[in-house]
């Protein structure tokens, strides 16, 4: 399991996909790619023979087939399905962003290019680089995941409920008047990280970091902070209000 912090600063724990399940998905995708390569090669061969094409056209057809099979297939499938190739779908896997959100074309393209060049084929020693990088990563990331800011997770297991921030009862009235829409996802994530790691900080660090975050948060929401409460009370109230509005 790995902890993710969403754009709403909600903590989620998702089961990370490890090498056995990813290898199975990869082999299934590889079979599909081989079938696609055979189909494209046969179709290109028939067209080139019929047109009596010269060697330049043969070279172009070979490059197009190779790029389509190694890059276009994984990029297109993961973009259209928001993180699932046919192999991943069969094994219950999905590629997600570092905040557990769905990937888009940019993430899929980065993963696809890295897979073709670094992880598996051109420089990857038939997957050795991907295996080694996954073993060295706490979250099982291959090079493409590191570059794209993604991780592969299981989706068939039941997921725990997210841990939500709770406003102190004495600040619920103040928090109810807030409009946290001005808070950026990065600021909300920083607040969430501060609150979840509060017990690991020294009292001095708690006060110093908390004061800075309270100033940034109150500037974003346009309301002064109550001065008689510690920073983590104020931050918890603001974060709870933001999560309440995002759910409702």
Coordinates of N, CA and C in Angstrom, one line a residue:
X1 N 0.8 -1.2 0.0 CA 0.0 0.0 0.0 C 0.9 1.2 0.0
X2 N 0.4 2.3 -0.7 CA 1.1 3.6 -0.7 C 0.1 4.7 -0.4
X3 N 0.5 5.7 0.2 CA -0.4 6.8 0.5 C -0.3 7.9 -0.5
X4 N -1.4 8.3 -1.0 CA -1.6 9.4 -2.0 C -2.3 10.5 -1.4
X5 N -2.0 11.8 -1.8 CA -2.7 12.9 -1.3 C -3.4 13.6 -2.6
X6 N -4.7 13.6 -2.6 CA -5.5 14.0 -3.7 C -5.5 15.6 -3.8
X7 N -6.0 16.1 -4.9 CA -6.1 17.5 -5.1 C -6.9 18.2 -4.0
X8 N -7.9 17.4 -3.4 CA -8.7 18.0 -2.3 C -8.0 17.7 -0.9
X9 N -6.7 17.3 -1.0 CA -5.9 17.1 0.2 C -6.5 15.9 1.1
X10 N -7.1 14.9 0.4 CA -7.6 13.8 1.1 C -6.5 12.7 0.9
X11 N -6.3 12.0 2.1 CA -5.3 10.9 2.1 C -5.9 9.6 1.6
X12 N -5.3 8.9 0.7 CA -5.8 7.6 0.2 C -4.6 6.6 0.3
X13 N -5.0 5.4 0.6 CA -4.0 4.4 0.5 C -4.4 3.4 -0.6
X14 N -3.6 3.2 -1.6 CA -3.9 2.3 -2.7 C -2.9 1.2 -2.8
X15 N -3.4 0.0 -3.2 CA -2.4 -1.1 -3.3 C -1.6 -1.0 -4.6
X16 N -0.3 -1.0 -4.4 CA 0.7 -0.9 -5.5 C 0.8 -2.2 -6.3
X17 N 0.8 -2.1 -7.6 CA 1.0 -3.2 -8.4 C 2.5 -3.6 -8.5
X18 N 2.9 -4.8 -8.2 CA 4.3 -5.2 -8.2 C 4.6 -6.0 -9.5
X19 N 5.8 -6.5 -9.5 CA 6.4 -7.1 -10.7 C 5.5 -8.2 -11.3
X20 N 5.1 -9.2 -10.5 CA 4.4 -10.3 -11.0 C 3.1 -9.9 -11.8
X21 N 2.3 -9.1 -11.2 CA 1.0 -8.7 -12.0 C 1.4 -7.8 -13.1
X22 N 2.3 -6.9 -13.0 CA 2.7 -6.0 -14.1 C 3.4 -6.8 -15.2
X23 N 4.1 -7.9 -14.9 CA 4.7 -8.7 -15.9 C 3.7 -9.4 -16.7
X24 N 2.6 -9.9 -16.0 CA 1.5 -10.6 -16.7 C 0.8 -9.7 -17.6
X25 N 0.5 -8.5 -17.2 CA -0.1 -7.5 -18.0 C 0.8 -7.1 -19.2
X26 N 2.1 -7.0 -19.0 CA 3.0 -6.7 -20.1 C 3.0 -7.8 -21.1
X27 N 3.1 -9.1 -20.7 CA 3.1 -10.2 -21.6 C 1.8 -10.2 -22.5
X28 N 0.7 -9.9 -21.9 CA -0.5 -9.9 -22.6 C -0.5 -8.8 -23.7
X29 N -0.1 -7.6 -23.2 CA 0.0 -6.5 -24.2 C 1.0 -6.8 -25.3
X30 N 2.1 -7.6 -24.9 CA 3.1 -7.9 -25.9 C 2.5 -8.8 -27.0
X31 N 1.7 -9.8 -26.6 CA 1.0 -10.6 -27.6 C 0.1 -9.8 -28.5
X32 N -0.6 -8.9 -27.9 CA -1.5 -8.0 -28.7 C -0.6 -7.2 -29.7
X33 N 0.5 -6.7 -29.2 CA 1.4 -5.9 -30.1 C 2.0 -6.7 -31.2
X34 N 2.3 -8.0 -30.9 CA 2.8 -8.9 -32.0 C 1.8 -9.1 -33.0
X35 N 0.5 -9.3 -32.6 CA -0.5 -9.5 -33.5 C -0.8 -8.2 -34.4
X36 N -0.7 -7.0 -33.7 CA -0.8 -5.8 -34.4 C 0.4 -5.6 -35.4
X37 N 1.6 -6.0 -35.0 CA 2.7 -5.8 -35.9 C 2.6 -6.7 -37.1
X38 N 2.1 -8.0 -36.9 CA 1.9 -8.9 -38.0 C 0.9 -8.4 -39.0
X39 N -0.2 -7.8 -38.5 CA -1.2 -7.3 -39.3 C -0.7 -6.1 -40.1
X40 N -0.1 -5.2 -39.5 CA 0.5 -4.0 -40.2 C 1.5 -4.4 -41.2
X41 N 2.4 -5.3 -40.8 CA 3.5 -5.8 -41.8 C 2.9 -6.4 -43.0
X42 N 1.9 -7.2 -42.8 CA 1.2 -7.9 -43.9 C 0.5 -6.9 -44.8
X43 N -0.2 -6.0 -44.2 CA -0.9 -5.0 -45.0 C 0.1 -4.1 -45.8
X44 N 1.2 -3.7 -45.1 CA 2.2 -2.8 -45.8 C 2.9 -3.6 -46.9
X45 N 3.1 -4.9 -46.6 CA 3.8 -5.7 -47.7 C 2.9 -5.8 -48.9
X46 N 1.6 -6.0 -48.8 CA 0.8 -6.1 -49.9 C 0.7 -4.8 -50.7
X47 N 0.6 -3.7 -50.0 CA 0.5 -2.4 -50.6 C 1.8 -2.0 -51.3
X48 N 3.0 -2.3 -50.7 CA 4.2 -2.0 -51.3 C 4.5 -2.8 -52.6
X49 N 4.1 -4.1 -52.5 CA 4.3 -5.0 -53.7 C 3.4 -4.6 -54.8
X50 N 2.2 -4.2 -54.5 CA 1.3 -3.8 -55.5 C 1.7 -2.5 -56.2
X51 N 2.3 -1.6 -55.4 CA 2.7 -0.3 -55.9 C 4.2 -0.3 -56.4
X52 N 4.8 -1.5 -56.3 CA 6.2 -1.6 -56.8 C 7.1 -0.5 -56.2
X53 N 6.9 -0.3 -54.9 CA 7.6 0.8 -54.2 C 9.1 0.6 -54.1
X54 N 9.9 1.7 -54.0 CA 11.3 1.6 -53.9 C 11.7 1.3 -52.5
X55 N 13.0 1.3 -52.2 CA 13.5 0.9 -50.9 C 13.2 2.0 -49.8
X56 N 13.1 3.2 -50.2 CA 12.7 4.3 -49.3 C 11.4 4.1 -48.6
X57 N 10.4 3.6 -49.5 CA 9.1 3.4 -48.9 C 9.1 2.1 -48.0
X58 N 9.9 1.2 -48.3 CA 10.0 0.0 -47.4 C 10.5 0.5 -46.0
X59 N 11.5 1.4 -46.1 CA 12.1 1.9 -44.8 C 11.0 2.7 -44.0
X60 N 10.3 3.5 -44.7 CA 9.3 4.3 -44.1 C 8.2 3.4 -43.4
X61 N 7.8 2.4 -44.2 CA 6.7 1.5 -43.7 C 7.2 0.7 -42.4
X62 N 8.5 0.3 -42.4 CA 9.0 -0.4 -41.3 C 9.1 0.5 -40.0
X63 N 9.5 1.8 -40.2 CA 9.5 2.7 -39.1 C 8.1 3.0 -38.6
X64 N 7.2 3.2 -39.5 CA 5.8 3.5 -39.0 C 5.2 2.3 -38.3
X65 N 5.5 1.1 -38.8 CA 5.0 -0.1 -38.1 C 5.6 -0.2 -36.7
X66 N 6.9 0.0 -36.6 CA 7.6 -0.1 -35.3 C 7.1 1.0 -34.3
X67 N 6.9 2.2 -34.7 CA 6.4 3.3 -33.8 C 5.0 3.0 -33.4
X68 N 4.2 2.5 -34.4 CA 2.8 2.2 -34.0 C 2.7 1.1 -33.0
X69 N 3.4 0.1 -33.1 CA 3.4 -1.0 -32.2 C 3.9 -0.7 -30.8
X70 N 5.1 -0.1 -30.8 CA 5.8 0.1 -29.6 C 5.4 1.4 -28.8
X71 N 4.9 2.4 -29.5 CA 4.5 3.6 -28.8 C 3.1 4.0 -29.0
X72 N 2.5 3.9 -30.2 CA 1.1 4.3 -30.4 C 0.2 3.4 -29.6
X73 N 0.4 2.1 -29.6 CA -0.5 1.2 -29.0 C -0.6 1.5 -27.5
X74 N 0.5 1.6 -26.7 CA 0.3 1.8 -25.3 C -0.2 3.3 -25.0
X75 N 0.3 4.2 -25.8 CA -0.1 5.6 -25.5 C -1.6 5.8 -25.8
X76 N -2.1 5.2 -26.9 CA -3.5 5.4 -27.3 C -4.4 4.7 -26.3
X77 N -4.1 3.4 -25.9 CA -4.9 2.6 -25.0 C -5.0 3.3 -23.6
X78 N -3.8 3.7 -23.1 CA -3.8 4.3 -21.8 C -4.5 5.7 -21.8
X79 N -4.4 6.4 -22.9 CA -5.1 7.7 -22.9 C -6.6 7.6 -23.0
X80 N -7.1 6.7 -23.9 CA -8.5 6.5 -24.1 C -9.2 5.9 -22.8
X81 N -8.5 4.9 -22.2 CA -9.1 4.3 -21.0 C -8.7 4.9 -19.7
X82 N -8.0 6.0 -19.8 CA -7.5 6.7 -18.6 C -6.6 5.8 -17.7
X83 N -5.7 5.2 -18.3 CA -4.7 4.4 -17.5 C -4.7 2.9 -17.7
X84 N -5.4 2.4 -18.6 CA -5.5 1.0 -18.7 C -5.3 0.5 -20.2
X85 N -4.2 -0.3 -20.4 CA -4.1 -1.0 -21.6 C -4.9 -2.3 -21.5
X86 N -5.0 -3.0 -22.6 CA -5.8 -4.3 -22.5 C -5.2 -5.2 -21.5
X87 N -3.9 -5.3 -21.5 CA -3.2 -6.2 -20.5 C -3.5 -5.7 -19.1
X88 N -3.4 -4.5 -18.8 CA -3.7 -4.0 -17.4 C -5.2 -4.2 -17.1
X89 N -6.1 -4.0 -18.0 CA -7.5 -4.3 -17.8 C -7.7 -5.7 -17.4
X90 N -7.1 -6.6 -18.1 CA -7.2 -8.1 -17.8 C -6.7 -8.4 -16.4
X91 N -5.7 -7.7 -15.9 CA -5.1 -8.0 -14.6 C -5.5 -7.1 -13.5
X92 N -6.5 -6.2 -13.8 CA -7.0 -5.3 -12.8 C -6.1 -4.3 -12.4
X93 N -5.3 -3.7 -13.3 CA -4.3 -2.7 -13.0 C -4.7 -1.3 -13.6
X94 N -4.2 -0.3 -13.1 CA -4.5 1.0 -13.7 C -3.3 2.0 -13.4
X95 N -2.9 2.8 -14.3 CA -1.9 3.8 -14.1 C -2.6 5.1 -13.6
X96 N -2.1 5.6 -12.5 CA -2.7 6.8 -11.9 C -1.6 7.9 -11.7
X97 N -2.0 9.1 -11.5 CA -1.0 10.2 -11.2 C -0.5 10.0 -9.8
X98 N 0.4 10.8 -9.4 CA 1.0 10.8 -8.1 C -0.1 11.2 -7.0
X99 N -1.1 12.0 -7.5 CA -2.2 12.3 -6.5 C -3.4 11.4 -6.6
X100 N -3.2 10.3 -7.3 CA -4.2 9.2 -7.5 C -5.3 9.6 -8.5
X101 N -5.1 10.7 -9.2 CA -6.0 11.1 -10.3 C -5.8 10.3 -11.6
X102 N -6.7 10.4 -12.5 CA -6.5 9.7 -13.8 C -5.5 10.4 -14.7
X103 N -4.7 9.6 -15.4 CA -3.7 10.2 -16.3 C -4.3 10.8 -17.6
X104 N -3.6 11.6 -18.3 CA -4.0 12.1 -19.6 C -3.0 11.8 -20.6
X105 N -3.1 12.4 -21.8 CA -2.2 12.1 -22.9 C -0.7 12.3 -22.6
X106 N -0.5 13.4 -21.9 CA 0.9 13.8 -21.6 C 1.6 12.6 -20.7
X107 N 0.9 12.1 -19.7 CA 1.5 11.1 -18.9 C 1.6 9.8 -19.8
X108 N 0.6 9.5 -20.6 CA 0.7 8.2 -21.4 C 1.8 8.3 -22.4
X109 N 2.0 9.5 -23.0 CA 3.1 9.7 -24.0 C 4.5 9.5 -23.3
X110 N 4.6 10.1 -22.2 CA 5.9 10.0 -21.5 C 6.2 8.6 -21.1
X111 N 5.2 7.9 -20.6 CA 5.4 6.5 -20.3 C 5.7 5.6 -21.6
X112 N 5.0 5.9 -22.6 CA 5.1 5.2 -23.9 C 6.5 5.3 -24.5
X113 N 7.0 6.6 -24.5 CA 8.3 6.8 -25.1 C 9.4 6.2 -24.2
X114 N 9.2 6.4 -22.9 CA 10.2 5.8 -22.0 C 10.2 4.3 -22.1
X115 N 9.1 3.7 -22.2 CA 9.0 2.3 -22.4 C 9.7 1.8 -23.6
X116 N 9.5 2.5 -24.7 CA 10.1 2.0 -26.0 C 11.6 2.3 -26.0
X117 N 12.1 3.4 -25.3 CA 13.5 3.7 -25.4 C 14.3 3.2 -24.3
X118 N 13.8 3.4 -23.0 CA 14.6 3.1 -21.8 C 14.2 1.8 -21.1
X119 N 13.0 1.6 -20.9 CA 12.5 0.5 -20.0 C 12.6 -0.9 -20.6
X120 N 12.2 -1.0 -21.9 CA 12.0 -2.3 -22.5 C 12.9 -2.6 -23.7
X121 N 12.9 -1.7 -24.7 CA 13.4 -2.1 -26.0 C 14.8 -1.5 -26.4
X122 N 14.8 -0.3 -26.8 CA 16.1 0.2 -27.4 C 17.3 0.1 -26.4
X123 N 17.1 0.6 -25.2 CA 18.1 0.6 -24.2 C 17.7 -0.2 -22.9
X124 N 16.6 -0.9 -23.0 CA 16.1 -1.5 -21.8 C 16.5 -3.0 -21.6
X125 N 17.2 -3.5 -22.6 CA 17.7 -4.9 -22.4 C 16.5 -5.9 -22.2
X126 N 15.5 -5.7 -23.1 CA 14.3 -6.5 -23.0 C 13.6 -6.5 -21.7
X127 N 13.5 -5.4 -21.0 CA 12.8 -5.2 -19.8 C 13.6 -5.3 -18.5
X128 N 14.9 -5.5 -18.7 CA 15.8 -5.6 -17.5 C 15.8 -4.2 -16.7
X129 N 15.9 -3.1 -17.5 CA 15.9 -1.8 -16.8 C 14.6 -1.6 -16.1
X130 N 13.5 -2.0 -16.6 CA 12.2 -1.8 -16.0 C 12.1 -2.6 -14.7
X131 N 12.6 -3.8 -14.7 CA 12.6 -4.7 -13.6 C 13.5 -4.1 -12.5
X132 N 14.7 -3.7 -12.8 CA 15.6 -3.2 -11.8 C 15.1 -1.9 -11.2
X133 N 14.6 -1.0 -12.0 CA 14.1 0.2 -11.5 C 12.8 0.0 -10.6
X134 N 12.0 -1.0 -10.9 CA 10.8 -1.3 -10.1 C 11.2 -1.9 -8.8
X135 N 12.2 -2.7 -8.8 CA 12.7 -3.3 -7.5 C 13.3 -2.3 -6.6
X136 N 13.9 -1.3 -7.2 CA 14.6 -0.2 -6.4 C 13.6 0.9 -5.9
X137 N 12.4 0.9 -6.5 CA 11.5 1.9 -6.1 C 10.5 1.4 -5.0
X138 N 10.2 2.2 -4.1 CA 9.3 1.8 -3.0 C 7.9 1.6 -3.6
X139 N 7.5 2.3 -4.6 CA 6.2 2.2 -5.2 C 6.2 1.4 -6.5
X140 N 7.3 0.7 -6.7 CA 7.4 -0.2 -7.9 C 7.4 0.6 -9.2
X141 N 8.0 1.7 -9.3 CA 8.0 2.6 -10.5 C 9.1 2.2 -11.4
X142 N 8.8 2.1 -12.7 CA 9.8 1.9 -13.7 C 10.2 3.4 -14.1
X143 N 11.2 3.5 -15.0 CA 11.7 4.8 -15.4 C 10.6 5.7 -16.0
X144 N 9.7 5.1 -16.8 CA 8.6 5.8 -17.4 C 7.7 6.4 -16.3
X145 N 7.4 5.7 -15.2 CA 6.6 6.2 -14.2 C 7.3 7.4 -13.4
X146 N 8.6 7.2 -13.2 CA 9.3 8.3 -12.6 C 9.2 9.6 -13.4
X147 N 9.4 9.5 -14.7 CA 9.4 10.6 -15.6 C 8.0 11.2 -15.7
X148 N 7.0 10.4 -15.7 CA 5.6 10.9 -16.0 C 5.0 11.3 -14.7
X149 N 5.5 10.9 -13.5 CA 4.9 11.2 -12.2 C 3.6 10.3 -12.0
X150 N 3.8 9.0 -12.4 CA 2.7 8.1 -12.3 C 3.0 6.9 -11.4
X151 N 2.1 6.0 -11.1 CA 2.3 4.8 -10.4 C 1.2 3.8 -10.9
X152 N 1.5 2.5 -10.9 CA 0.5 1.5 -11.3 C -0.1 0.9 -10.0
X153 N -1.4 0.8 -9.9 CA -2.1 0.3 -8.7 C -3.1 -0.8 -9.1
X154 N -3.4 -1.6 -8.1 CA -4.5 -2.6 -8.3 C -5.9 -1.9 -8.1
X155 N -6.8 -2.2 -8.9 CA -8.2 -1.6 -8.8 C -9.2 -2.7 -8.4
X156 N -8.9 -3.9 -8.3 CA -9.9 -4.9 -7.9 C -10.0 -5.1 -6.4
X157 N -9.0 -4.6 -5.7 CA -9.1 -4.7 -4.2 C -10.0 -3.6 -3.7
X158 N -10.7 -3.9 -2.6 CA -11.5 -2.8 -2.0 C -10.6 -1.8 -1.3
X159 N -10.9 -0.5 -1.5 CA -10.0 0.5 -1.0 C -10.6 1.1 0.3
X160 N -9.7 1.4 1.2 CA -10.2 2.0 2.5 C -10.8 3.4 2.2
X161 N -11.6 3.8 3.2 CA -12.1 5.2 3.1 C -11.0 6.2 3.3
X162 N -11.1 7.3 2.6 CA -10.0 8.3 2.8 C -10.1 9.0 4.2
X163 N -9.0 9.3 4.7 CA -8.9 10.0 6.0 C -9.2 11.5 5.8
X164 N -10.3 12.0 6.3 CA -10.7 13.4 6.1 C -10.3 14.2 7.3
X165 N -10.0 15.5 7.0 CA -9.7 16.4 8.1 C -11.1 16.8 8.8
X166 N -11.0 17.0 10.1 CA -12.1 17.4 11.0 C -11.9 18.7 11.6
X167 N -12.9 19.6 11.5 CA -12.7 20.9 12.2 C -13.0 20.8 13.7
X168 N -12.2 21.4 14.5 CA -12.5 21.5 15.9 C -13.9 22.1 16.2
X169 N -14.7 21.6 17.1 CA -16.0 22.1 17.3 C -16.1 23.6 17.5
X170 N -15.1 24.1 18.2 CA -15.1 25.6 18.5 C -14.7 26.4 17.3
X171 N -14.3 25.8 16.2 CA -14.0 26.6 15.0 C -15.0 26.3 13.8
X172 N -16.0 25.5 14.0 CA -16.9 25.2 12.9 C -17.7 26.4 12.4
X173 N -18.1 27.3 13.4 CA -18.8 28.5 13.0 C -17.9 29.4 12.1
X174 N -16.7 29.5 12.5 CA -15.7 30.4 11.7 C -15.4 29.7 10.4
X175 N -15.3 28.4 10.4 CA -15.0 27.7 9.1 C -16.1 27.8 8.1
X176 N -17.4 27.8 8.7 CA -18.5 27.8 7.8 C -18.6 29.0 7.0
X177 N -18.0 30.1 7.4 CA -18.0 31.3 6.6 C -16.9 31.4 5.6
X178 N -16.1 30.4 5.5 CA -14.9 30.5 4.6 C -15.3 30.1 3.2
X179 N -14.6 30.7 2.2 CA -14.7 30.3 0.8 C -13.3 29.8 0.4
X180 N -13.0 28.5 0.5 CA -11.6 28.0 0.3 C -11.3 27.8 -1.2
X181 N -12.1 28.3 -2.1 CA -11.9 28.1 -3.5 C -10.6 28.8 -4.0
X182 N -10.1 29.7 -3.2 CA -8.8 30.4 -3.6 C -7.6 29.6 -3.2
X183 N -7.8 28.5 -2.5 CA -6.6 27.7 -2.1 C -6.2 26.8 -3.3
X184 N -4.9 26.8 -3.6 CA -4.4 25.9 -4.7 C -4.3 24.5 -4.2
X185 N -4.3 23.6 -5.1 CA -4.1 22.2 -4.7 C -2.8 22.0 -4.0
X186 N -1.7 22.7 -4.4 CA -0.4 22.6 -3.8 C -0.5 23.0 -2.4
X187 N -1.2 24.1 -2.1 CA -1.3 24.6 -0.7 C -2.1 23.7 0.1
X188 N -3.2 23.2 -0.4 CA -4.0 22.2 0.4 C -3.2 20.9 0.6
X189 N -2.4 20.5 -0.3 CA -1.5 19.3 -0.1 C -0.5 19.6 1.0
X190 N 0.1 20.8 1.0 CA 1.0 21.1 2.0 C 0.4 21.1 3.4
X191 N -0.8 21.6 3.5 CA -1.5 21.6 4.8 C -1.8 20.2 5.2
X192 N -2.3 19.4 4.3 CA -2.6 18.0 4.6 C -1.3 17.3 5.1
X193 N -0.2 17.5 4.4 CA 1.1 16.9 4.8 C 1.5 17.3 6.2
X194 N 1.3 18.6 6.5 CA 1.7 19.1 7.8 C 0.8 18.4 8.9
X195 N -0.5 18.3 8.7 CA -1.4 17.7 9.7 C -1.1 16.3 9.9
X196 N -0.8 15.5 8.8 CA -0.6 14.1 9.0 C 0.8 13.8 9.6
X197 N 1.7 14.7 9.5 CA 3.0 14.5 10.1 C 3.3 15.4 11.3
X198 N 2.2 15.9 11.9 CA 2.3 16.8 13.0 C 3.0 16.2 14.2
X199 N 2.7 14.9 14.5 CA 3.3 14.3 15.7 C 4.8 14.0 15.5
X200 N 5.3 14.0 14.3 CA 6.7 13.7 14.1 C 7.5 15.0 14.2
X201 N 6.9 16.2 14.3 CA 7.6 17.4 14.4 C 7.9 17.9 15.8
X202 N 8.9 18.6 16.0 CA 9.2 19.2 17.3 C 8.2 20.3 17.5
X203 N 8.0 20.7 18.8 CA 7.1 21.8 19.1 C 7.5 23.1 18.3
X204 N 8.8 23.3 18.2 CA 9.2 24.5 17.5 C 8.9 24.5 16.0
X205 N 9.1 23.3 15.4 CA 8.8 23.1 14.0 C 7.3 23.2 13.8
X206 N 6.5 22.6 14.7 CA 5.1 22.7 14.6 C 4.6 24.1 14.5
X207 N 5.1 24.9 15.4 CA 4.7 26.3 15.5 C 5.2 27.1 14.3
X208 N 6.4 26.9 13.9 CA 7.0 27.7 12.8 C 6.3 27.3 11.5
X209 N 6.2 26.0 11.1 CA 5.6 25.7 9.9 C 4.1 26.0 9.9
X210 N 3.5 25.7 11.1 CA 2.0 26.0 11.2 C 1.7 27.4 11.0
X211 N 2.5 28.3 11.6 CA 2.2 29.8 11.4 C 2.4 30.2 10.0
X212 N 3.4 29.7 9.3 CA 3.6 30.0 7.9 C 2.4 29.5 7.0
X213 N 1.9 28.3 7.3 CA 0.8 27.8 6.5 C -0.5 28.5 6.8
X214 N -0.7 28.9 8.1 CA -1.9 29.6 8.5 C -1.9 31.0 7.7
X215 N -0.8 31.7 7.7 CA -0.7 32.9 7.0 C -1.0 32.8 5.5
X216 N -0.5 31.7 4.9 CA -0.7 31.5 3.4 C -2.2 31.1 3.2
X217 N -2.7 30.3 4.1 CA -4.1 29.8 3.9 C -5.1 31.0 4.1
X218 N -4.9 31.7 5.1 CA -5.8 32.9 5.4 C -5.7 33.9 4.3
X219 N -4.6 34.1 3.7 CA -4.5 35.0 2.6 C -5.2 34.5 1.4
X220 N -5.2 33.1 1.2 CA -5.9 32.5 0.1 C -7.4 32.6 0.3
X221 N -7.9 32.4 1.5 CA -9.4 32.4 1.7 C -9.9 33.8 2.0
X222 N -9.0 34.8 2.3 CA -9.4 36.2 2.5 C -10.1 36.4 3.8
X223 N -9.7 35.6 4.8 CA -10.2 35.8 6.2 C -9.1 35.8 7.2
X224 N -9.1 36.6 8.2 CA -8.0 36.6 9.3 C -8.2 35.3 10.1
X225 N -7.1 34.8 10.6 CA -7.2 33.6 11.5 C -7.5 34.0 12.9
X226 N -8.2 33.1 13.6 CA -8.4 33.3 15.0 C -7.1 33.2 15.7
X227 N -6.7 34.2 16.5 CA -5.4 34.2 17.2 C -5.3 33.4 18.4
X228 N -6.4 33.0 19.0 CA -6.3 32.3 20.3 C -6.2 30.8 20.1
X229 N -6.1 30.2 18.9 CA -6.0 28.8 18.7 C -4.7 28.4 18.1
X230 N -4.1 27.2 18.3 CA -2.9 26.8 17.7 C -3.1 26.6 16.2
X231 N -2.0 26.7 15.4 CA -2.1 26.7 14.0 C -2.8 25.4 13.5
X232 N -2.6 24.2 14.1 CA -3.2 23.0 13.5 C -4.7 23.0 13.7
X233 N -5.2 23.7 14.7 CA -6.7 23.8 14.8 C -7.2 24.6 13.6
X234 N -6.6 25.7 13.3 CA -7.1 26.6 12.2 C -6.9 25.8 10.9
X235 N -5.8 25.2 10.7 CA -5.6 24.5 9.4 C -6.6 23.3 9.2
X236 N -6.8 22.6 10.3 CA -7.8 21.5 10.2 C -9.2 22.0 9.9
X237 N -9.6 23.2 10.4 CA -10.9 23.7 10.2 C -11.0 24.1 8.7
X238 N -10.0 24.8 8.2 CA -10.0 25.2 6.8 C -10.0 24.0 5.9
X239 N -9.2 23.0 6.1 CA -9.2 21.9 5.3 C -10.5 21.1 5.3
X240 N -11.1 21.0 6.5 CA -12.4 20.3 6.6 C -13.4 21.0 5.8
X241 N -13.4 22.4 5.8 CA -14.4 23.1 5.0 C -14.2 22.9 3.5
X242 N -12.9 22.9 3.1 CA -12.6 22.6 1.7 C -13.1 21.3 1.2
X243 N -12.9 20.3 2.1 CA -13.3 18.9 1.7 C -14.8 18.8 1.7
X244 N -15.5 19.5 2.6 CA -16.9 19.5 2.7 C -17.5 20.1 1.4
X245 N -17.0 21.2 0.9 CA -17.5 21.8 -0.3 C -17.2 21.0 -1.5
X246 N -16.0 20.3 -1.5 CA -15.6 19.5 -2.7 C -16.5 18.3 -2.8
X247 N -17.0 17.8 -1.7 CA -17.9 16.6 -1.7 C -19.4 17.0 -2.0
X248 N -19.7 18.2 -1.7 CA -21.1 18.5 -1.8 C -21.5 19.4 -2.9

